[in-house]
Amino acid sequence: MPDWDLLFAFVAATAVFAYMPGPAILYAAAQTMSRGRRAGFMATLGLHVGGLIHVAAAAFGLSVVFKFVPEVFMAVKLVGAAYLIWLGIAMIRQSMATGALPDLKVKTARRAFLESVLVEILNPKTAIFFIAFLPQFADPAATFPIWIQLLILGAVVNVMFTSADVLVVLFAGAVIGKLGRSGRLEKITRVAGGSLLIGLGGKLALDRT
């Protein structure tokens, strides 16, 4: 593995990226606002699993297609953005169409997990980040081969990003808990969460980078 100075730089750089407000943090907050803390945690777990898939793809060279075939990158990005917008619209429609929102915590949490895995997989920027960032801290002279180093470094990055998402879920859940639970408030938080997902999807679709 890289020497300690390089590892310290790796951890410091990862912390900056992890705790800087970005799409994953906004997504975790939106899921928590619209579906509750349990769903927020399951959404965070889904993002983590999707991130691990990107790490594996980067380690085995699969993600390089996004870098050298811009048409594929753009297609996946637009599909992911459209999926986020669709999720946001679905949340808002559900809140408007029902009188008393049903308490389906298990089903909602499971859906949040599955949706989040797909959202993360359909984010080609995550793939580009890993293939651009991880090799900077791999050491060709180390005992472990490069692909194993990339897997280890990628797993560390993913854990740090997940820790930031967990903190956001805890904070958003605490705020909602302070406000209390009522049918009206639950509808408002679902509309707010859905609107956040729509805005996030629109931003990702229009982002030229």
JSON list of C-alpha atoms in Angstrom, two decimals:
[
{"chain": "A", "resi": 1, "resn": "MET", "atom": "CA", "xyz": [0.00, 0.00, 0.00]},
{"chain": "A", "resi": 2, "resn": "PRO", "atom": "CA", "xyz": [1.09, 3.67, -0.33]},
{"chain": "A", "resi": 3, "resn": "ASP", "atom": "CA", "xyz": [3.29, 5.20, 2.37]},
{"chain": "A", "resi": 4, "resn": "TRP", "atom": "CA", "xyz": [1.81, 6.99, 5.38]},
{"chain": "A", "resi": 5, "resn": "ASP", "atom": "CA", "xyz": [2.22, 10.50, 3.97]},
{"chain": "A", "resi": 6, "resn": "LEU", "atom": "CA", "xyz": [0.26, 9.54, 0.88]},
{"chain": "A", "resi": 7, "resn": "LEU", "atom": "CA", "xyz": [-2.39, 7.79, 2.96]},
{"chain": "A", "resi": 8, "resn": "PHE", "atom": "CA", "xyz": [-2.80, 10.88, 5.15]},
{"chain": "A", "resi": 9, "resn": "ALA", "atom": "CA", "xyz": [-3.28, 13.00, 2.03]},
{"chain": "A", "resi": 10, "resn": "PHE", "atom": "CA", "xyz": [-5.79, 10.43, 0.77]},
{"chain": "A", "resi": 11, "resn": "VAL", "atom": "CA", "xyz": [-7.85, 10.55, 3.99]},
{"chain": "A", "resi": 12, "resn": "ALA", "atom": "CA", "xyz": [-7.76, 14.35, 4.11]},
{"chain": "A", "resi": 13, "resn": "ALA", "atom": "CA", "xyz": [-8.85, 14.72, 0.48]},
{"chain": "A", "resi": 14, "resn": "THR", "atom": "CA", "xyz": [-11.57, 12.11, 0.92]},
{"chain": "A", "resi": 15, "resn": "ALA", "atom": "CA", "xyz": [-12.94, 13.90, 3.99]},
{"chain": "A", "resi": 16, "resn": "VAL", "atom": "CA", "xyz": [-13.19, 17.14, 2.03]},
{"chain": "A", "resi": 17, "resn": "PHE", "atom": "CA", "xyz": [-15.14, 15.46, -0.77]},
{"chain": "A", "resi": 18, "resn": "ALA", "atom": "CA", "xyz": [-17.29, 13.43, 1.63]},
{"chain": "A", "resi": 19, "resn": "TYR", "atom": "CA", "xyz": [-18.49, 16.26, 3.85]},
{"chain": "A", "resi": 20, "resn": "MET", "atom": "CA", "xyz": [-18.89, 18.86, 1.11]},
{"chain": "A", "resi": 21, "resn": "PRO", "atom": "CA", "xyz": [-22.65, 19.23, 0.35]},
{"chain": "A", "resi": 22, "resn": "GLY", "atom": "CA", "xyz": [-23.38, 17.38, -2.86]},
{"chain": "A", "resi": 23, "resn": "PRO", "atom": "CA", "xyz": [-26.03, 15.30, -4.65]},
{"chain": "A", "resi": 24, "resn": "ALA", "atom": "CA", "xyz": [-25.78, 12.28, -2.33]},
{"chain": "A", "resi": 25, "resn": "ILE", "atom": "CA", "xyz": [-26.25, 14.41, 0.78]},
{"chain": "A", "resi": 26, "resn": "LEU", "atom": "CA", "xyz": [-29.22, 16.21, -0.77]},
{"chain": "A", "resi": 27, "resn": "TYR", "atom": "CA", "xyz": [-30.69, 12.88, -1.86]},
{"chain": "A", "resi": 28, "resn": "ALA", "atom": "CA", "xyz": [-30.38, 11.38, 1.63]},
{"chain": "A", "resi": 29, "resn": "ALA", "atom": "CA", "xyz": [-32.02, 14.48, 3.12]},
{"chain": "A", "resi": 30, "resn": "ALA", "atom": "CA", "xyz": [-34.86, 14.31, 0.60]},
{"chain": "A", "resi": 31, "resn": "GLN", "atom": "CA", "xyz": [-35.55, 10.63, 1.34]},
{"chain": "A", "resi": 32, "resn": "THR", "atom": "CA", "xyz": [-35.57, 11.33, 5.08]},
{"chain": "A", "resi": 33, "resn": "MET", "atom": "CA", "xyz": [-37.90, 14.31, 4.72]},
{"chain": "A", "resi": 34, "resn": "SER", "atom": "CA", "xyz": [-40.37, 12.47, 2.52]},
{"chain": "A", "resi": 35, "resn": "ARG", "atom": "CA", "xyz": [-40.28, 8.97, 4.02]},
{"chain": "A", "resi": 36, "resn": "GLY", "atom": "CA", "xyz": [-38.82, 9.20, 7.52]},
{"chain": "A", "resi": 37, "resn": "ARG", "atom": "CA", "xyz": [-35.55, 8.34, 9.26]},
{"chain": "A", "resi": 38, "resn": "ARG", "atom": "CA", "xyz": [-35.71, 4.58, 8.62]},
{"chain": "A", "resi": 39, "resn": "ALA", "atom": "CA", "xyz": [-36.13, 5.12, 4.90]},
{"chain": "A", "resi": 40, "resn": "GLY", "atom": "CA", "xyz": [-33.32, 7.69, 5.03]},
{"chain": "A", "resi": 41, "resn": "PHE", "atom": "CA", "xyz": [-30.96, 5.11, 6.52]},
{"chain": "A", "resi": 42, "resn": "MET", "atom": "CA", "xyz": [-32.01, 2.52, 3.94]},
{"chain": "A", "resi": 43, "resn": "ALA", "atom": "CA", "xyz": [-31.47, 5.08, 1.18]},
{"chain": "A", "resi": 44, "resn": "THR", "atom": "CA", "xyz": [-27.99, 5.72, 2.55]},
{"chain": "A", "resi": 45, "resn": "LEU", "atom": "CA", "xyz": [-27.32, 1.98, 2.55]},
{"chain": "A", "resi": 46, "resn": "GLY", "atom": "CA", "xyz": [-28.51, 1.83, -1.06]},
{"chain": "A", "resi": 47, "resn": "LEU", "atom": "CA", "xyz": [-26.12, 4.63, -2.04]},
{"chain": "A", "resi": 48, "resn": "HIS", "atom": "CA", "xyz": [-23.34, 2.74, -0.27]},
{"chain": "A", "resi": 49, "resn": "VAL", "atom": "CA", "xyz": [-24.05, -0.47, -2.19]},
{"chain": "A", "resi": 50, "resn": "GLY", "atom": "CA", "xyz": [-24.22, 1.45, -5.46]},
{"chain": "A", "resi": 51, "resn": "GLY", "atom": "CA", "xyz": [-20.92, 3.10, -4.58]},
{"chain": "A", "resi": 52, "resn": "LEU", "atom": "CA", "xyz": [-19.30, -0.28, -4.00]},
{"chain": "A", "resi": 53, "resn": "ILE", "atom": "CA", "xyz": [-20.45, -1.36, -7.46]},
{"chain": "A", "resi": 54, "resn": "HIS", "atom": "CA", "xyz": [-18.74, 1.70, -8.92]},
{"chain": "A", "resi": 55, "resn": "VAL", "atom": "CA", "xyz": [-15.59, 0.91, -6.91]},
{"chain": "A", "resi": 56, "resn": "ALA", "atom": "CA", "xyz": [-15.49, -2.61, -8.31]},
{"chain": "A", "resi": 57, "resn": "ALA", "atom": "CA", "xyz": [-16.09, -1.30, -11.83]},
{"chain": "A", "resi": 58, "resn": "ALA", "atom": "CA", "xyz": [-13.24, 1.20, -11.43]},
{"chain": "A", "resi": 59, "resn": "ALA", "atom": "CA", "xyz": [-10.88, -1.45, -10.01]},
{"chain": "A", "resi": 60, "resn": "PHE", "atom": "CA", "xyz": [-11.51, -3.79, -12.92]},
{"chain": "A", "resi": 61, "resn": "GLY", "atom": "CA", "xyz": [-11.39, -1.07, -15.57]},
{"chain": "A", "resi": 62, "resn": "LEU", "atom": "CA", "xyz": [-15.07, -1.13, -16.53]},
{"chain": "A", "resi": 63, "resn": "SER", "atom": "CA", "xyz": [-15.74, 2.52, -15.67]},
{"chain": "A", "resi": 64, "resn": "VAL", "atom": "CA", "xyz": [-13.18, 3.73, -18.20]},
{"chain": "A", "resi": 65, "resn": "VAL", "atom": "CA", "xyz": [-15.90, 3.54, -20.86]},
{"chain": "A", "resi": 66, "resn": "PHE", "atom": "CA", "xyz": [-17.55, 6.61, -19.32]},
{"chain": "A", "resi": 67, "resn": "LYS", "atom": "CA", "xyz": [-14.33, 8.58, -19.74]},
{"chain": "A", "resi": 68, "resn": "PHE", "atom": "CA", "xyz": [-13.58, 7.68, -23.34]},
{"chain": "A", "resi": 69, "resn": "VAL", "atom": "CA", "xyz": [-17.12, 7.25, -24.74]},
{"chain": "A", "resi": 70, "resn": "PRO", "atom": "CA", "xyz": [-18.92, 10.51, -23.92]},
{"chain": "A", "resi": 71, "resn": "GLU", "atom": "CA", "xyz": [-22.14, 9.31, -25.59]},
{"chain": "A", "resi": 72, "resn": "VAL", "atom": "CA", "xyz": [-22.47, 6.52, -23.02]},
{"chain": "A", "resi": 73, "resn": "PHE", "atom": "CA", "xyz": [-21.67, 8.92, -20.18]},
{"chain": "A", "resi": 74, "resn": "MET", "atom": "CA", "xyz": [-24.36, 11.37, -21.36]},
{"chain": "A", "resi": 75, "resn": "ALA", "atom": "CA", "xyz": [-26.96, 8.65, -21.91]},
{"chain": "A", "resi": 76, "resn": "VAL", "atom": "CA", "xyz": [-26.51, 7.17, -18.43]},
{"chain": "A", "resi": 77, "resn": "LYS", "atom": "CA", "xyz": [-26.48, 10.64, -16.86]},
{"chain": "A", "resi": 78, "resn": "LEU", "atom": "CA", "xyz": [-29.76, 11.63, -18.52]},
{"chain": "A", "resi": 79, "resn": "VAL", "atom": "CA", "xyz": [-31.42, 8.34, -17.56]},
{"chain": "A", "resi": 80, "resn": "GLY", "atom": "CA", "xyz": [-30.31, 8.83, -13.95]},
{"chain": "A", "resi": 81, "resn": "ALA", "atom": "CA", "xyz": [-31.53, 12.43, -13.91]},
{"chain": "A", "resi": 82, "resn": "ALA", "atom": "CA", "xyz": [-34.89, 11.41, -15.39]},
{"chain": "A", "resi": 83, "resn": "TYR", "atom": "CA", "xyz": [-35.21, 8.68, -12.77]},
{"chain": "A", "resi": 84, "resn": "LEU", "atom": "CA", "xyz": [-34.64, 11.20, -9.96]},
{"chain": "A", "resi": 85, "resn": "ILE", "atom": "CA", "xyz": [-37.26, 13.53, -11.43]},
{"chain": "A", "resi": 86, "resn": "TRP", "atom": "CA", "xyz": [-39.70, 10.63, -11.76]},
{"chain": "A", "resi": 87, "resn": "LEU", "atom": "CA", "xyz": [-39.13, 9.66, -8.11]},
{"chain": "A", "resi": 88, "resn": "GLY", "atom": "CA", "xyz": [-39.76, 13.25, -7.01]},
{"chain": "A", "resi": 89, "resn": "ILE", "atom": "CA", "xyz": [-42.98, 13.53, -9.01]},
{"chain": "A", "resi": 90, "resn": "ALA", "atom": "CA", "xyz": [-44.17, 10.18, -7.63]},
{"chain": "A", "resi": 91, "resn": "MET", "atom": "CA", "xyz": [-43.58, 11.37, -4.05]},
{"chain": "A", "resi": 92, "resn": "ILE", "atom": "CA", "xyz": [-45.54, 14.59, -4.64]},
{"chain": "A", "resi": 93, "resn": "ARG", "atom": "CA", "xyz": [-48.40, 12.80, -6.41]},
{"chain": "A", "resi": 94, "resn": "GLN", "atom": "CA", "xyz": [-48.67, 10.29, -3.58]},
{"chain": "A", "resi": 95, "resn": "SER", "atom": "CA", "xyz": [-48.85, 13.03, -0.97]},
{"chain": "A", "resi": 96, "resn": "MET", "atom": "CA", "xyz": [-51.55, 14.87, -2.93]},
{"chain": "A", "resi": 97, "resn": "ALA", "atom": "CA", "xyz": [-53.63, 11.82, -3.84]},
{"chain": "A", "resi": 98, "resn": "THR", "atom": "CA", "xyz": [-54.07, 10.30, -0.35]},
{"chain": "A", "resi": 99, "resn": "GLY", "atom": "CA", "xyz": [-56.01, 11.57, 2.58]},
{"chain": "A", "resi": 100, "resn": "ALA", "atom": "CA", "xyz": [-54.19, 9.90, 5.48]},
{"chain": "A", "resi": 101, "resn": "LEU", "atom": "CA", "xyz": [-50.83, 8.59, 4.33]},
{"chain": "A", "resi": 102, "resn": "PRO", "atom": "CA", "xyz": [-50.52, 4.85, 5.05]},
{"chain": "A", "resi": 103, "resn": "ASP", "atom": "CA", "xyz": [-47.90, 3.66, 7.50]},
{"chain": "A", "resi": 104, "resn": "LEU", "atom": "CA", "xyz": [-45.94, 1.22, 5.35]},
{"chain": "A", "resi": 105, "resn": "LYS", "atom": "CA", "xyz": [-42.54, 1.62, 6.96]},
{"chain": "A", "resi": 106, "resn": "VAL", "atom": "CA", "xyz": [-41.08, -1.72, 5.92]},
{"chain": "A", "resi": 107, "resn": "LYS", "atom": "CA", "xyz": [-42.19, -1.44, 2.29]},
{"chain": "A", "resi": 108, "resn": "THR", "atom": "CA", "xyz": [-41.16, 2.23, 2.11]},
{"chain": "A", "resi": 109, "resn": "ALA", "atom": "CA", "xyz": [-37.71, 1.49, 3.54]},
{"chain": "A", "resi": 110, "resn": "ARG", "atom": "CA", "xyz": [-37.17, -1.43, 1.15]},
{"chain": "A", "resi": 111, "resn": "ARG", "atom": "CA", "xyz": [-38.23, 0.72, -1.79]},
{"chain": "A", "resi": 112, "resn": "ALA", "atom": "CA", "xyz": [-35.91, 3.52, -0.65]},
{"chain": "A", "resi": 113, "resn": "PHE", "atom": "CA", "xyz": [-33.01, 1.05, -0.60]},
{"chain": "A", "resi": 114, "resn": "LEU", "atom": "CA", "xyz": [-33.67, -0.37, -4.06]},
{"chain": "A", "resi": 115, "resn": "GLU", "atom": "CA", "xyz": [-34.29, 3.04, -5.60]},
{"chain": "A", "resi": 116, "resn": "SER", "atom": "CA", "xyz": [-31.08, 4.38, -4.08]},
{"chain": "A", "resi": 117, "resn": "VAL", "atom": "CA", "xyz": [-28.95, 1.54, -5.43]},
{"chain": "A", "resi": 118, "resn": "LEU", "atom": "CA", "xyz": [-30.29, 2.30, -8.90]},
{"chain": "A", "resi": 119, "resn": "VAL", "atom": "CA", "xyz": [-29.85, 6.07, -8.47]},
{"chain": "A", "resi": 120, "resn": "GLU", "atom": "CA", "xyz": [-26.19, 5.61, -7.55]},
{"chain": "A", "resi": 121, "resn": "ILE", "atom": "CA", "xyz": [-25.50, 3.11, -10.33]},
{"chain": "A", "resi": 122, "resn": "LEU", "atom": "CA", "xyz": [-27.03, 5.54, -12.85]},
{"chain": "A", "resi": 123, "resn": "ASN", "atom": "CA", "xyz": [-24.70, 8.34, -11.74]},
{"chain": "A", "resi": 124, "resn": "PRO", "atom": "CA", "xyz": [-21.73, 8.18, -14.13]},
{"chain": "A", "resi": 125, "resn": "LYS", "atom": "CA", "xyz": [-20.04, 11.04, -12.27]},
{"chain": "A", "resi": 126, "resn": "THR", "atom": "CA", "xyz": [-19.42, 8.65, -9.40]},
{"chain": "A", "resi": 127, "resn": "ALA", "atom": "CA", "xyz": [-17.61, 6.32, -11.78]},
{"chain": "A", "resi": 128, "resn": "ILE", "atom": "CA", "xyz": [-15.55, 9.18, -13.21]},
{"chain": "A", "resi": 129, "resn": "PHE", "atom": "CA", "xyz": [-14.67, 10.34, -9.70]},
{"chain": "A", "resi": 130, "resn": "PHE", "atom": "CA", "xyz": [-13.35, 6.92, -8.69]},
{"chain": "A", "resi": 131, "resn": "ILE", "atom": "CA", "xyz": [-11.27, 6.34, -11.82]},
{"chain": "A", "resi": 132, "resn": "ALA", "atom": "CA", "xyz": [-9.81, 9.86, -11.54]},
{"chain": "A", "resi": 133, "resn": "PHE", "atom": "CA", "xyz": [-9.28, 9.96, -7.77]},
{"chain": "A", "resi": 134, "resn": "LEU", "atom": "CA", "xyz": [-8.24, 6.49, -6.64]},
{"chain": "A", "resi": 135, "resn": "PRO", "atom": "CA", "xyz": [-5.23, 5.94, -8.94]},
{"chain": "A", "resi": 136, "resn": "GLN", "atom": "CA", "xyz": [-3.58, 9.06, -7.51]},
{"chain": "A", "resi": 137, "resn": "PHE", "atom": "CA", "xyz": [-3.03, 7.17, -4.25]},
{"chain": "A", "resi": 138, "resn": "ALA", "atom": "CA", "xyz": [-2.15, 3.71, -5.58]},
{"chain": "A", "resi": 139, "resn": "ASP", "atom": "CA", "xyz": [1.49, 2.59, -5.48]},
{"chain": "A", "resi": 140, "resn": "PRO", "atom": "CA", "xyz": [2.69, 0.38, -8.37]},
{"chain": "A", "resi": 141, "resn": "ALA", "atom": "CA", "xyz": [5.66, -0.73, -6.23]},
{"chain": "A", "resi": 142, "resn": "ALA", "atom": "CA", "xyz": [3.47, -1.93, -3.35]},
{"chain": "A", "resi": 143, "resn": "THR", "atom": "CA", "xyz": [3.00, -5.60, -2.44]},
{"chain": "A", "resi": 144, "resn": "PHE", "atom": "CA", "xyz": [-0.68, -5.65, -3.42]},
{"chain": "A", "resi": 145, "resn": "PRO", "atom": "CA", "xyz": [-1.54, -5.33, -7.12]},
{"chain": "A", "resi": 146, "resn": "ILE", "atom": "CA", "xyz": [-3.14, -2.09, -8.29]},
{"chain": "A", "resi": 147, "resn": "TRP", "atom": "CA", "xyz": [-6.66, -3.50, -8.55]},
{"chain": "A", "resi": 148, "resn": "ILE", "atom": "CA", "xyz": [-6.63, -4.66, -4.91]},
{"chain": "A", "resi": 149, "resn": "GLN", "atom": "CA", "xyz": [-5.33, -1.25, -3.79]},
{"chain": "A", "resi": 150, "resn": "LEU", "atom": "CA", "xyz": [-8.13, 0.42, -5.73]},
{"chain": "A", "resi": 151, "resn": "LEU", "atom": "CA", "xyz": [-10.71, -1.83, -4.07]},
{"chain": "A", "resi": 152, "resn": "ILE", "atom": "CA", "xyz": [-9.38, -1.03, -0.59]},
{"chain": "A", "resi": 153, "resn": "LEU", "atom": "CA", "xyz": [-9.07, 2.70, -1.21]},
{"chain": "A", "resi": 154, "resn": "GLY", "atom": "CA", "xyz": [-12.49, 2.79, -2.84]},
{"chain": "A", "resi": 155, "resn": "ALA", "atom": "CA", "xyz": [-14.08, 0.99, 0.10]},
{"chain": "A", "resi": 156, "resn": "VAL", "atom": "CA", "xyz": [-12.57, 3.58, 2.48]},
{"chain": "A", "resi": 157, "resn": "VAL", "atom": "CA", "xyz": [-13.89, 6.43, 0.32]},
{"chain": "A", "resi": 158, "resn": "ASN", "atom": "CA", "xyz": [-17.33, 4.83, 0.25]},
{"chain": "A", "resi": 159, "resn": "VAL", "atom": "CA", "xyz": [-17.43, 4.45, 4.03]},
{"chain": "A", "resi": 160, "resn": "MET", "atom": "CA", "xyz": [-16.50, 8.10, 4.55]},
{"chain": "A", "resi": 161, "resn": "PHE", "atom": "CA", "xyz": [-19.14, 9.28, 2.10]},
{"chain": "A", "resi": 162, "resn": "THR", "atom": "CA", "xyz": [-21.71, 7.05, 3.82]},
{"chain": "A", "resi": 163, "resn": "SER", "atom": "CA", "xyz": [-20.80, 8.51, 7.21]},
{"chain": "A", "resi": 164, "resn": "ALA", "atom": "CA", "xyz": [-21.63, 11.98, 5.89]},
{"chain": "A", "resi": 165, "resn": "ASP", "atom": "CA", "xyz": [-24.98, 10.75, 4.56]},
{"chain": "A", "resi": 166, "resn": "VAL", "atom": "CA", "xyz": [-25.77, 9.12, 7.92]},
{"chain": "A", "resi": 167, "resn": "LEU", "atom": "CA", "xyz": [-25.15, 12.41, 9.73]},
{"chain": "A", "resi": 168, "resn": "VAL", "atom": "CA", "xyz": [-27.52, 14.16, 7.32]},
{"chain": "A", "resi": 169, "resn": "VAL", "atom": "CA", "xyz": [-30.21, 11.54, 7.92]},
{"chain": "A", "resi": 170, "resn": "LEU", "atom": "CA", "xyz": [-29.83, 11.92, 11.69]},
{"chain": "A", "resi": 171, "resn": "PHE", "atom": "CA", "xyz": [-30.07, 15.70, 11.44]},
{"chain": "A", "resi": 172, "resn": "ALA", "atom": "CA", "xyz": [-33.05, 15.70, 9.08]},
{"chain": "A", "resi": 173, "resn": "GLY", "atom": "CA", "xyz": [-34.80, 13.06, 11.20]},
{"chain": "A", "resi": 174, "resn": "ALA", "atom": "CA", "xyz": [-34.20, 15.08, 14.37]},
{"chain": "A", "resi": 175, "resn": "VAL", "atom": "CA", "xyz": [-35.64, 18.22, 12.78]},
{"chain": "A", "resi": 176, "resn": "ILE", "atom": "CA", "xyz": [-38.75, 16.37, 11.63]},
{"chain": "A", "resi": 177, "resn": "GLY", "atom": "CA", "xyz": [-39.04, 14.77, 15.08]},
{"chain": "A", "resi": 178, "resn": "LYS", "atom": "CA", "xyz": [-38.94, 18.18, 16.74]},
{"chain": "A", "resi": 179, "resn": "LEU", "atom": "CA", "xyz": [-41.73, 19.44, 14.52]},
{"chain": "A", "resi": 180, "resn": "GLY", "atom": "CA", "xyz": [-43.90, 16.48, 15.49]},
{"chain": "A", "resi": 181, "resn": "ARG", "atom": "CA", "xyz": [-45.87, 14.08, 13.30]},
{"chain": "A", "resi": 182, "resn": "SER", "atom": "CA", "xyz": [-49.21, 14.86, 11.68]},
{"chain": "A", "resi": 183, "resn": "GLY", "atom": "CA", "xyz": [-50.88, 14.07, 8.39]},
{"chain": "A", "resi": 184, "resn": "ARG", "atom": "CA", "xyz": [-50.45, 17.67, 7.21]},
{"chain": "A", "resi": 185, "resn": "LEU", "atom": "CA", "xyz": [-46.79, 17.84, 8.18]},
{"chain": "A", "resi": 186, "resn": "GLU", "atom": "CA", "xyz": [-46.08, 14.48, 6.56]},
{"chain": "A", "resi": 187, "resn": "LYS", "atom": "CA", "xyz": [-47.61, 15.71, 3.31]},
{"chain": "A", "resi": 188, "resn": "ILE", "atom": "CA", "xyz": [-45.53, 18.88, 3.46]},
{"chain": "A", "resi": 189, "resn": "THR", "atom": "CA", "xyz": [-42.30, 16.98, 4.06]},
{"chain": "A", "resi": 190, "resn": "ARG", "atom": "CA", "xyz": [-43.09, 14.59, 1.19]},
{"chain": "A", "resi": 191, "resn": "VAL", "atom": "CA", "xyz": [-43.73, 17.49, -1.16]},
{"chain": "A", "resi": 192, "resn": "ALA", "atom": "CA", "xyz": [-40.51, 19.14, 0.01]},
{"chain": "A", "resi": 193, "resn": "GLY", "atom": "CA", "xyz": [-38.52, 15.92, -0.42]},
{"chain": "A", "resi": 194, "resn": "GLY", "atom": "CA", "xyz": [-40.04, 15.26, -3.84]},
{"chain": "A", "resi": 195, "resn": "SER", "atom": "CA", "xyz": [-39.33, 18.83, -4.94]},
{"chain": "A", "resi": 196, "resn": "LEU", "atom": "CA", "xyz": [-35.72, 18.41, -3.82]},
{"chain": "A", "resi": 197, "resn": "LEU", "atom": "CA", "xyz": [-35.35, 15.25, -5.93]},
{"chain": "A", "resi": 198, "resn": "ILE", "atom": "CA", "xyz": [-36.86, 16.99, -8.97]},
{"chain": "A", "resi": 199, "resn": "GLY", "atom": "CA", "xyz": [-34.49, 19.93, -8.55]},
{"chain": "A", "resi": 200, "resn": "LEU", "atom": "CA", "xyz": [-31.54, 17.58, -8.10]},
{"chain": "A", "resi": 201, "resn": "GLY", "atom": "CA", "xyz": [-32.49, 15.62, -11.22]},
{"chain": "A", "resi": 202, "resn": "GLY", "atom": "CA", "xyz": [-32.83, 18.82, -13.22]},
{"chain": "A", "resi": 203, "resn": "LYS", "atom": "CA", "xyz": [-29.46, 20.07, -12.05]},
{"chain": "A", "resi": 204, "resn": "LEU", "atom": "CA", "xyz": [-27.75, 16.81, -12.97]},
{"chain": "A", "resi": 205, "resn": "ALA", "atom": "CA", "xyz": [-29.39, 16.79, -16.39]},
{"chain": "A", "resi": 206, "resn": "LEU", "atom": "CA", "xyz": [-28.33, 20.36, -17.19]},
{"chain": "A", "resi": 207, "resn": "ASP", "atom": "CA", "xyz": [-24.83, 20.06, -15.74]},
{"chain": "A", "resi": 208, "resn": "ARG", "atom": "CA", "xyz": [-22.37, 20.08, -18.63]},
{"chain": "A", "resi": 209, "resn": "THR", "atom": "CA", "xyz": [-19.42, 18.61, -16.66]}
]
